[in-house]
Structures are given as C-alpha cells and as structure tokens.
Amino acid sequence: MNTRPHTGSYYAATVNEVTDFAPLRGAQSADVCVIGAGFTGISTALHLAERGYNVHVIEANKVGWGASGRNGGQMIGGIAGEAHIARHHERDVEEIFGALRWAGHEIIRERVDTYGIDCDLKYGYVDVAIKERHMADIRHDYERLHAADFPHEVRILSREATREATGTDAYIGALLNMGNGHLHPLNLCVGEASAAVSLGATIYEHSPVVDIQRGAKARVVTADGSVTADAVVLAGNAYHYLERKLRGILFPVNSFMVATEPLSEETVATINPRDLAICDPNFVLEYYRLSADKRLLFGGRLNYFGDDPKLIEARHRRKIARHYPHLANVKIDFAWGGTIGVPINRVPQLGRLSPNIFYCQGYSGHGVNVTHLAGQIMADAIGGTLERFDLFADVKPFVVPFAHALSKPMVALGVLYYQLRDRL
Ligand SMILES: Cc1cc2nc3c(=O)[nH]c(=O)nc-3n(C[C@H](O)[C@H](O)[C@H](O)COP(=O)(O)OP(=O)(O)OC[C@H]3O[C@@H](n4cnc5c(N)ncnc54)[C@H](O)[C@@H]3O)c2cc1C
C-alpha cells in the first residue's frame, strides 16, 4: 500500500523536525496500540505514556500528516454538539460543559510549557458577526462567559472596533476572546510526539494498518508487522478507511488554506494589528490569521475535492481580495487542503467497537482543542474511568445515508445546503 509525504503546506515547509520513525516490522506487543498519529492519536499516546503505559502508535503516513498538520491552527473553545449531548442526558449544558469547553487549551498550554514545544502559541481570537443573528449569539456567549467568571479578557467589539481589529468592513461586530488563540499545528503535533517518545512510547510511520483482529488481546496488522495489545484506539478521523461503521457516521468535509508571502509591518498593521485569529460563523466559513513570520494564513471551505494548489490559490485569492483589496495581487507561496470529520449531530464520536477497541473522531472545526481533551478522556477510559467517556459514548451517532457509495456527491450536496443556509 502506498504511503504519502506531507502535503505542500506552509506548516510542512516550516516544521521544526522532520520526523523519521521506522515502519512497523515483525511481531510487537504493547499495553495500548493507537492507530493514527494526528492530534487524537498523539494526544492519547502522550496521556497514556505519562501514566506509565507502554504505547505503540501506528501511522499510515507521517506524524501530523492528516488534518492535524494542515489546519488553521485556531485554538477555539467549546465543543460542537453541546446542546444535543445535554438533551440526551437530560442535564443542563452548563453543568456538563462548564469545565470542559477550555480543557483542551489547558492541556496544550501545559504541554508547551512542560516539554518546551516551540509552536508559536499566541492568545487572542475574534468570533466575527456578519448578520444580526450572529450578534445575538455573540451576546449570549459573552453573558455565559461573564457568568462563569471566565479568567481571560472577553469583550464585545463594536462595528468600528471590529474593523480596526480585522482591517475589513465585512463584519458588524465581534467577540474578542483572549483565552482562545492560535498556533503552528504541525509543530505542536510533532512536539507532542517527541514528548511521548521521550516517555517510552513507540511510533511507526509509513505503516498503514490493514486489519484489526479482535480478542482479549487485539492484534493490529500492517503489511510487514503487527502489534498485539490489551487495548486499541482508532484515531483516523476523516482519513479512517478500515472499519465500515466508522466511515459511515462522519461527513468528510474538505477545507483549504493558502499562505501568502511574508507581509511588511505596514501591511500587517492594516489587516491584523493585534495578531488575532479571526473566524466567521458560517458553516462554509472563512478563518484566517498571521503566521509567526507574518504571512496571511487564510482558510475556507470550497465545494471541491481535489488538491490542485493553483485552483485553491485562485479561489482563495478572490476571497482575500474581498476583505483586503490591497492584497489582490499578493504572492501566495503555499496552497493545500485537508479533510475534517463532521458528524451529522456534531457530537464528537467517542465509543467502542468491542470491549477493548475504542474509537475517537468527529470534532467538526474544533479539533485543535477537543482532540486534546478527547485524548485525555480516552486515556481515562482505558484506565477504567468512564464518566466523561460515557457522556459522549452514550449519544448514538447518526448514520450518514449512502456514505460509502456516494461520499463525494453527498458532501457536495451538504456544502450547497449549508451555503444556502449561511445566506439566510
Ligand atoms: C484545512 C483544515 C483547517 C482546519 N482548521 C481548524 C482550526 O483552525 N481549528 C480547529 O480547532 N480545527 C481545525 N480543523 C480540524 C482539525 O484539524 C481536526 O479536527 C483534527 O486535526 C483532527 O485530528 P485527528 O487526529 O482526529 O485526525 P487527523 O489529524 O486527520 O489524523 C488522522 C491520522 O490517522 C491516520 N490513519 C488513518 N487511517 C489509518 C490506518 N488504517 N493506519 C494507520 N494510520 C491511519 C492518517 O494518516 C492521519 O495521519 C481543520 C481541519 C482542516 C482539514
């Protein structure tokens, strides 16, 4: 089976360390075998290694090869599908989620400090409003944070203050949240992988898993080897292809990014003087921020399935120029795409396929934060503490109709549907 190098992203071009873990060969054994080395897999492995487990992680391509090494790097609080989970458990949303919404941020901050991970972590984020109904959501979020004594600066910005912060007239207001932030996601993922290895974890790259044999001890099989383990965690998210059930409960939604050339200080002052991450509220959304070397990293969803950098560049250039006419001819150095796993009810999918085979996927656009929390919850579940795991696992996922046969047309229809809804 072919394995693939990193996509041509800005992140891959600026990664601190090009990982080079040997493929899996021969018969190995572990306490826990994790399949997939994105944030979910690596975060789970690091939590387990910190608790003394012998963990082996098997990755088809490279550490951070999937969405985790390609994303907008926006560290956004909250968990998609909260209301659905609360309804299912007949409990108040705040009672369940008060402490969980920012738990992933805290894990990231601690890891950056503890392991000295250089991933350009910065704080400051705005949720911008395009329509009056978005302002109502912003006011609601503001009041909720205020009532919960949120320990970071949170402020509603007027239209004028939003224009000053974002350099564009596109928005009618915003919520500034200095508890959210942004980072270089591939450097975070690779740094966490090194931390896990320093604590005894083993990582194999270029090793697509082709079979999982169930049993009191499970056997995870690749072309040239196997790992026998007491427990297995499937962390392939939208790139998972092995277990039919898991492929059938997620919408794979593509999102695309470009990175411009580094911008001058004067230009930066006109578009994002406070170095904030900016995200709009649409489903077919736009999200953007500056990199550490002052490139504009601009992302958005497109109804497109390929990975032609020229096409991604052309479409995103038009969007950038709508916000920043003076950047209409800016040089674009990198263009790439990736796939996000979106559950129909938006509830992150944590569960089991058998008593010792766990899975964890489907964070929609909130994966940077929620994967880190999910890794901790998976480590708890493997250790026998199931309270937070069951919050998610008890919510039955919706099956995506014809997901296997019609995945591309279904995604196209889904994106069109949401595009229409965004316009209302
Ligand atoms: C363009 C883009 C922008 C985004 N922007 C943001 C953002 O700004 N903020 C945010 O919070 N979230 C964002 N997201 C979402 C976020 O990146 C994801 O939710 C998160 O990275 C998912 O992590 P993961 O580890 O579950 O999956 P992935 O990172 O996709 O990793 C899955 C891994 O499993 C491996 N794998 C799959 N099958 C096998 C197998 N059989 N054998 C071995 N390995 C296997 C794959 O090779 C892959 O490396 C974005 C996503 C994309 C694509």
Short mmCIF file of C-alpha atoms and ligand atoms in Angstrom, two decimals, residues 35-42 58-76 207-210 222 235-242 253-257 287 300 336-341 360-371, ligand 1:
data_model
loop_
_atom_site.label_atom_id
_atom_site.label_comp_id
_atom_site.label_asym_id
_atom_site.label_seq_id
_atom_site.Cartn_x
_atom_site.Cartn_y
_atom_site.Cartn_z
CA ILE A 35 -3.91 3.83 15.03
CA GLY A 36 -3.30 7.30 13.56
CA ALA A 37 -0.73 9.93 14.58
CA GLY A 38 -2.76 13.13 14.40
CA PHE A 39 -3.73 15.14 17.48
CA THR A 40 -6.19 12.46 18.65
CA GLY A 41 -3.70 9.60 18.42
CA ILE A 42 -0.66 11.51 19.68
CA ILE A 58 0.94 3.22 14.03
CA GLU A 59 0.64 5.91 11.35
CA ALA A 60 -0.07 5.25 7.67
CA ASN A 61 1.94 8.28 6.53
CA LYS A 62 3.72 10.72 8.84
CA VAL A 63 3.07 12.23 12.26
CA GLY A 64 0.57 15.07 11.68
CA TRP A 65 0.01 14.08 8.04
CA GLY A 66 -3.81 14.43 8.28
CA ALA A 67 -5.94 17.38 9.37
CA SER A 68 -3.76 17.93 12.45
CA GLY A 69 -0.80 19.07 10.38
CA ARG A 70 -2.81 21.12 7.89
CA ASN A 71 -5.39 23.09 9.85
CA GLY A 72 -6.00 26.78 10.54
CA GLY A 73 -4.19 26.48 13.88
CA GLN A 74 -7.05 28.29 15.59
CA MET A 75 -7.42 27.18 19.19
CA ILE A 76 -11.14 27.63 19.72
CA SER A 207 2.67 1.75 8.17
CA PRO A 208 -0.98 1.61 7.05
CA VAL A 209 -2.98 -0.71 9.26
CA VAL A 210 -4.76 -3.28 7.12
CA THR A 222 0.24 -3.91 8.79
CA ALA A 235 -7.78 7.72 15.73
CA GLY A 236 -8.01 8.00 11.93
CA ASN A 237 -10.89 10.51 11.94
CA ALA A 238 -11.89 11.58 8.40
CA TYR A 239 -8.95 9.61 6.94
CA HIS A 240 -10.10 6.35 8.51
CA TYR A 241 -10.95 3.66 5.96
CA LEU A 242 -10.78 0.33 7.82
CA VAL A 253 -15.75 17.85 4.62
CA ASN A 254 -12.81 19.42 2.81
CA SER A 255 -11.28 22.72 3.84
CA PHE A 256 -8.49 24.59 2.07
CA MET A 257 -5.79 27.04 3.03
CA TYR A 287 -10.86 31.65 9.04
CA GLY A 300 -12.14 28.32 3.98
CA TRP A 336 -3.25 22.98 0.36
CA GLY A 337 -6.35 21.21 1.62
CA GLY A 338 -7.39 18.64 4.18
CA THR A 339 -10.40 16.70 5.36
CA ILE A 340 -12.43 17.30 8.51
CA GLY A 341 -14.77 14.74 10.07
CA CYS A 360 -12.49 8.74 18.87
CA GLN A 361 -13.33 11.06 15.95
CA GLY A 362 -15.57 13.81 14.56
CA TYR A 363 -14.77 17.20 16.11
CA SER A 364 -16.00 19.33 13.20
CA GLY A 365 -13.93 22.55 13.09
CA HIS A 366 -12.98 22.48 16.80
CA GLY A 367 -10.38 19.74 16.66
CA VAL A 368 -7.32 21.57 17.98
CA ASN A 369 -8.93 22.00 21.39
CA VAL A 370 -11.23 18.97 21.54
CA THR A 371 -8.71 16.34 20.33
C1 LIG B 1 -7.86 22.74 6.36
C2 LIG B 1 -8.34 22.48 7.77
C3 LIG B 1 -8.46 23.54 8.67
C4 LIG B 1 -8.87 23.31 9.98
N1 LIG B 1 -8.84 24.36 10.86
C5 LIG B 1 -9.06 24.13 12.17
C6 LIG B 1 -8.85 25.16 13.11
O1 LIG B 1 -8.41 26.26 12.77
N2 LIG B 1 -9.14 24.91 14.41
C7 LIG B 1 -9.58 23.68 14.84
O2 LIG B 1 -9.82 23.51 16.04
N3 LIG B 1 -9.73 22.65 13.96
C8 LIG B 1 -9.47 22.83 12.65
N4 LIG B 1 -9.58 21.81 11.76
C9 LIG B 1 -9.99 20.48 12.25
C10 LIG B 1 -8.83 19.74 12.96
O3 LIG B 1 -7.65 19.85 12.21
C11 LIG B 1 -9.21 18.26 13.15
O4 LIG B 1 -10.42 18.17 13.85
C12 LIG B 1 -8.15 17.49 13.94
O5 LIG B 1 -6.85 17.76 13.46
C13 LIG B 1 -8.43 16.01 13.86
O6 LIG B 1 -7.34 15.32 14.39
P1 LIG B 1 -7.28 13.74 14.30
O7 LIG B 1 -6.01 13.30 14.93
O8 LIG B 1 -8.53 13.16 14.85
O9 LIG B 1 -7.28 13.38 12.75
P2 LIG B 1 -6.14 13.60 11.66
O10 LIG B 1 -5.24 14.69 12.03
O11 LIG B 1 -6.81 13.67 10.34
O12 LIG B 1 -5.25 12.30 11.77
C14 LIG B 1 -5.69 11.01 11.40
C15 LIG B 1 -4.45 10.18 11.09
O13 LIG B 1 -4.82 8.80 11.02
C16 LIG B 1 -4.03 8.19 10.02
N5 LIG B 1 -4.69 6.96 9.60
C17 LIG B 1 -5.95 6.81 9.09
N6 LIG B 1 -6.19 5.51 8.81
C18 LIG B 1 -5.06 4.82 9.17
C19 LIG B 1 -4.70 3.43 9.11
N7 LIG B 1 -5.52 2.48 8.63
N8 LIG B 1 -3.46 3.07 9.54
C20 LIG B 1 -2.62 3.99 10.06
N9 LIG B 1 -2.92 5.32 10.13
C21 LIG B 1 -4.13 5.72 9.69
C22 LIG B 1 -3.96 9.25 8.92
O14 LIG B 1 -2.86 9.02 8.05
C23 LIG B 1 -3.83 10.53 9.73
O15 LIG B 1 -2.47 10.93 9.93
C24 LIG B 1 -9.20 21.99 10.42
C25 LIG B 1 -9.09 20.93 9.52
C26 LIG B 1 -8.65 21.16 8.22
C27 LIG B 1 -8.52 20.00 7.26
#
